[in-house]
CSV table of C-alpha atoms in Angstrom, one decimal:
chain,number,residue,atom,x,y,z
M,153,MET,CA,-75.0,48.8,-0.8
M,154,LEU,CA,-73.7,46.0,-1.3
M,155,ASP,CA,-75.2,45.7,-4.5
M,156,ILE,CA,-74.5,49.5,-5.2
M,157,ALA,CA,-71.1,49.3,-4.6
M,158,LEU,CA,-70.2,46.0,-6.2
M,159,SER,CA,-72.4,47.3,-9.8
M,160,ALA,CA,-70.0,51.0,-9.2
M,161,PHE,CA,-66.7,48.9,-8.8
M,162,VAL,CA,-67.9,46.8,-11.8
M,163,THR,CA,-68.8,49.4,-13.9
M,164,LEU,CA,-65.5,51.7,-13.5
M,165,LEU,CA,-62.9,48.8,-13.5
M,166,LEU,CA,-64.9,47.8,-16.9
M,167,VAL,CA,-64.2,51.6,-17.9
M,168,VAL,CA,-60.4,51.9,-16.6
M,169,ASP,CA,-59.7,48.7,-18.2
M,170,PRO,CA,-56.4,48.2,-15.4
M,171,VAL,CA,-55.1,45.7,-17.2
M,172,GLY,CA,-54.9,46.4,-20.4
M,173,LEU,CA,-53.3,49.6,-19.8
M,174,ALA,CA,-50.4,47.5,-18.4
M,175,PRO,CA,-49.4,47.9,-22.6
M,176,ALA,CA,-49.7,51.2,-23.0
M,177,PHE,CA,-47.6,52.1,-19.6
M,178,LEU,CA,-44.5,49.9,-21.2
M,179,ALA,CA,-45.0,52.2,-24.5
M,180,ALA,CA,-45.3,55.5,-22.7
M,181,THR,CA,-42.1,54.2,-20.2
M,182,SER,CA,-40.3,52.9,-23.2
M,183,GLY,CA,-36.3,53.3,-22.6
M,184,MET,CA,-37.2,55.1,-19.5
M,185,PRO,CA,-34.5,53.9,-16.4
M,186,ASP,CA,-36.7,51.7,-13.6
M,187,LYS,CA,-37.0,54.2,-11.1
M,188,VAL,CA,-38.3,56.5,-13.6
M,189,LYS,CA,-40.6,53.7,-14.6
M,190,ARG,CA,-41.1,53.2,-10.8
M,191,THR,CA,-41.7,57.4,-9.9
M,192,ILE,CA,-44.7,57.3,-13.3
M,193,ALA,CA,-46.6,53.6,-12.2
M,194,VAL,CA,-47.6,55.3,-8.4
M,195,ARG,CA,-47.7,58.9,-9.3
M,196,ALA,CA,-50.3,59.0,-12.4
M,197,PRO,CA,-53.0,57.0,-10.6
M,198,LEU,CA,-52.5,58.8,-7.8
M,199,ILE,CA,-53.6,62.0,-10.7
M,200,ALA,CA,-56.4,59.7,-12.2
M,201,ALA,CA,-57.3,59.5,-8.6
M,202,SER,CA,-57.4,63.1,-7.5
M,203,ILE,CA,-58.8,64.0,-10.5
M,204,LEU,CA,-61.8,61.2,-10.4
M,205,VAL,CA,-62.7,62.2,-6.0
M,206,VAL,CA,-63.0,65.8,-7.9
M,207,ILE,CA,-65.7,65.2,-10.4
M,208,ALA,CA,-67.5,63.0,-7.7
M,209,LEU,CA,-67.6,64.8,-4.6
M,210,VAL,CA,-68.5,67.9,-6.8
M,211,GLY,CA,-70.4,66.6,-9.8
M,212,ASN,CA,-74.1,66.9,-8.9
M,213,TRP,CA,-73.0,70.3,-7.4
M,214,LEU,CA,-72.2,71.3,-11.4
M,215,LEU,CA,-75.1,69.3,-13.0
M,216,ARG,CA,-76.6,71.8,-10.9
M,217,GLN,CA,-75.6,75.0,-11.9
M,218,LEU,CA,-75.1,73.2,-15.3
M,219,GLY,CA,-79.7,72.8,-15.2
M,220,ILE,CA,-78.8,68.8,-16.2
M,221,GLY,CA,-80.5,66.1,-14.7
M,222,ILE,CA,-79.6,63.3,-13.6
M,223,PRO,CA,-82.1,61.3,-16.7
M,224,ALA,CA,-80.0,63.2,-19.4
M,225,PHE,CA,-76.7,62.4,-17.5
M,226,GLN,CA,-77.5,58.9,-17.5
M,227,ILE,CA,-78.5,59.2,-20.8
M,228,ALA,CA,-75.3,60.8,-22.8
M,229,GLY,CA,-73.3,59.3,-20.3
M,230,GLY,CA,-74.8,56.1,-21.2
M,231,LEU,CA,-74.3,56.5,-24.5
M,232,LEU,CA,-71.0,58.3,-24.6
M,233,LEU,CA,-69.5,54.4,-22.4
M,234,PHE,CA,-71.7,52.3,-25.4
M,235,GLY,CA,-68.5,54.5,-28.0
M,236,VAL,CA,-65.7,53.4,-25.5
M,237,SER,CA,-67.4,49.8,-25.1
M,238,TYR,CA,-67.5,49.8,-28.9
M,239,GLN,CA,-63.3,50.8,-29.1
M,240,MET,CA,-62.5,48.0,-26.5
M,241,ILE,CA,-64.8,44.6,-28.6
M,242,PHE,CA,-63.8,45.7,-32.2
M,243,GLY,CA,-60.3,46.8,-31.3
M,244,ASP,CA,-59.7,50.3,-31.4
M,245,ARG,CA,-59.5,51.3,-27.9
M,246,PRO,CA,-55.6,49.6,-27.5
M,247,HIS,CA,-54.2,50.5,-30.4
M,248,ARG,CA,-55.5,53.9,-30.1
M,249,GLU,CA,-53.9,54.0,-26.8
M,250,ALA,CA,-50.7,52.8,-28.3
M,251,ARG,CA,-51.2,55.2,-30.1
M,252,GLU,CA,-51.8,57.9,-27.5
M,253,ALA,CA,-48.4,56.9,-25.2
M,254,ASP,CA,-46.3,56.6,-28.6
M,255,LYS,CA,-46.7,60.0,-28.9
M,256,ALA,CA,-46.2,61.3,-25.6
M,257,SER,CA,-42.9,59.9,-26.2
M,258,SER,CA,-42.2,60.5,-29.2
M,259,GLU,CA,-42.7,64.1,-28.3
M,260,HIS,CA,-40.2,63.9,-25.5
M,261,ALA,CA,-43.0,64.7,-23.2
M,262,SER,CA,-42.2,66.2,-19.7
M,263,ASP,CA,-43.8,63.8,-18.0
M,264,VAL,CA,-46.0,61.1,-18.8
M,265,ALA,CA,-47.0,60.2,-15.8
M,266,VAL,CA,-50.2,63.3,-16.6
M,267,PHE,CA,-50.2,62.8,-20.2
M,268,PRO,CA,-51.5,60.2,-21.1
M,269,LEU,CA,-52.0,57.7,-18.9
M,270,ALA,CA,-53.5,59.6,-16.4
M,271,ILE,CA,-54.9,61.8,-18.5
M,272,PRO,CA,-56.8,60.3,-21.2
M,273,MET,CA,-56.0,56.7,-20.6
M,274,MET,CA,-57.8,56.5,-17.0
M,275,ALA,CA,-59.3,59.1,-16.0
M,276,GLY,CA,-60.3,59.7,-19.3
M,277,PRO,CA,-63.8,60.8,-20.9
M,278,GLY,CA,-65.8,57.4,-20.0
M,279,ALA,CA,-64.0,57.2,-16.3
M,280,ILE,CA,-65.0,61.3,-15.7
M,281,ALA,CA,-68.7,60.5,-17.6
M,282,THR,CA,-69.2,57.2,-15.2
M,283,THR,CA,-68.1,58.7,-11.8
M,284,LEU,CA,-70.3,60.9,-12.7
M,285,LEU,CA,-73.6,58.9,-13.4
M,286,LEU,CA,-72.5,57.3,-9.6
M,287,SER,CA,-71.9,59.9,-7.7
M,288,GLY,CA,-75.3,62.4,-8.7
M,289,ASP,CA,-77.6,58.1,-8.0
M,290,ALA,CA,-75.3,57.9,-4.8
M,291,GLY,CA,-75.8,61.7,-4.1
M,292,TYR,CA,-73.6,62.8,-0.7
M,293,GLY,CA,-73.6,60.5,2.5
M,294,MET,CA,-72.0,56.9,3.1
M,295,LYS,CA,-73.4,55.8,-0.6
M,296,LEU,CA,-70.9,58.9,-2.2
M,297,VAL,CA,-67.9,57.8,0.5
M,298,VAL,CA,-68.5,54.7,-1.0
M,299,ILE,CA,-67.5,55.6,-4.4
M,300,ILE,CA,-64.7,57.5,-4.2
M,301,ALA,CA,-63.3,54.6,-2.2
M,302,ILE,CA,-64.1,52.5,-5.4
M,303,VAL,CA,-62.7,55.6,-7.3
M,304,LEU,CA,-59.5,55.1,-5.0
M,305,ALA,CA,-59.7,50.7,-5.6
M,306,VAL,CA,-59.4,51.2,-9.3
M,307,CYS,CA,-56.6,53.6,-9.3
M,308,LEU,CA,-55.5,51.4,-7.2
M,309,LEU,CA,-55.7,48.9,-8.8
M,310,CYS,CA,-54.1,50.6,-11.7
M,311,MET,CA,-50.5,51.8,-9.8
M,312,LEU,CA,-50.7,47.7,-9.3
M,313,CYS,CA,-50.2,47.3,-12.7
M,314,PHE,CA,-48.4,49.3,-14.0
M,315,ILE,CA,-45.9,48.0,-11.5
M,316,SER,CA,-46.1,44.7,-12.5
M,317,ALA,CA,-46.7,45.6,-16.5
M,318,HIS,CA,-43.5,43.7,-18.3
M,319,LEU,CA,-45.4,40.8,-15.6
M,320,ILE,CA,-48.9,41.0,-17.4
M,321,ALA,CA,-48.0,41.5,-20.8
M,322,ARG,CA,-45.5,38.4,-21.0
M,323,THR,CA,-48.8,36.8,-19.6
M,324,LEU,CA,-51.3,37.7,-21.5
M,325,GLY,CA,-49.4,38.3,-24.5
M,326,ARG,CA,-50.9,40.0,-27.9
M,327,THR,CA,-53.9,37.6,-28.5
M,328,GLY,CA,-54.6,37.3,-24.4
M,329,ASN,CA,-54.9,40.9,-24.4
M,330,ALA,CA,-57.1,41.3,-27.3
M,331,VAL,CA,-59.5,38.2,-26.2
M,332,LEU,CA,-59.7,40.5,-22.1
M,333,SER,CA,-60.4,43.7,-24.2
M,334,ARG,CA,-63.5,42.0,-26.1
M,335,VAL,CA,-65.0,40.4,-23.0
M,336,LEU,CA,-64.6,43.4,-21.0
M,337,GLY,CA,-65.9,45.4,-23.6
M,338,MET,CA,-69.1,43.0,-24.4
M,339,LEU,CA,-69.9,43.6,-20.0
M,340,LEU,CA,-69.7,47.1,-20.8
M,341,ALA,CA,-71.8,47.7,-23.3
M,342,ALA,CA,-74.7,46.2,-21.2
M,343,TYR,CA,-74.0,48.1,-18.8
M,344,SER,CA,-73.9,51.4,-20.4
M,345,VAL,CA,-77.0,50.0,-22.4
M,346,GLN,CA,-78.4,50.0,-18.7
M,347,PHE,CA,-77.6,53.1,-17.8
M,348,VAL,CA,-79.9,54.5,-20.9
M,349,ILE,CA,-83.0,52.3,-19.8
M,350,ASN,CA,-81.9,53.3,-16.2
M,351,GLY,CA,-82.4,57.4,-17.7
M,352,VAL,CA,-84.9,57.0,-20.3
M,353,ALA,CA,-87.4,54.8,-17.0
M,354,ALA,CA,-87.2,58.1,-14.9
M,355,VAL,CA,-88.0,60.5,-17.6
M,356,ARG,CA,-91.4,58.9,-18.2
M,357,ALA,CA,-91.7,58.4,-14.5
M,358,SER,CA,-91.1,62.3,-13.8
M,359,LEU,CA,-93.8,62.6,-17.5
M,360,THR,CA,-96.3,60.6,-16.3
């Protein structure tokens, strides 16, 4: 159980990347009063957590209704996560997140806690795919409770990073953020390949 929990936590942490989202939070809330920033820093992770918990609870049922097997989703999810890791390694993801945050601010979005912070930065395609994969492997019972607890823990880390975003941005700087993004991207790439390997192995086992 501990190994499963640790693996799930690391995987979701790499996908969401709370520290890497701090500059995007600053961009999205630029010019807002400190009180509003604190409200958004709390509300956005709560929205993202709600979305991912619902995905974890209904993920297995949804896959069954669509006639999709877990191995097929492992392969597809692994490929999707590899795309996320590619963006992190080659520098596209931080730039894209900054563009989305700037776009939300420039268009005077009514609630940046929903877009772009909760969706798609925290509860984006990569996080949704990861949650579905983890909950699919866990099934129902204590393992699913652990997955939900991990989702809540990662979103709590996002909240803490948003609250201390100015400090993180000053500490890391542009170079530090770029290095961190690439290191995490490499780890996520390895995890995504492992998802694909597990899916292929499950398909081969079912055929034999």
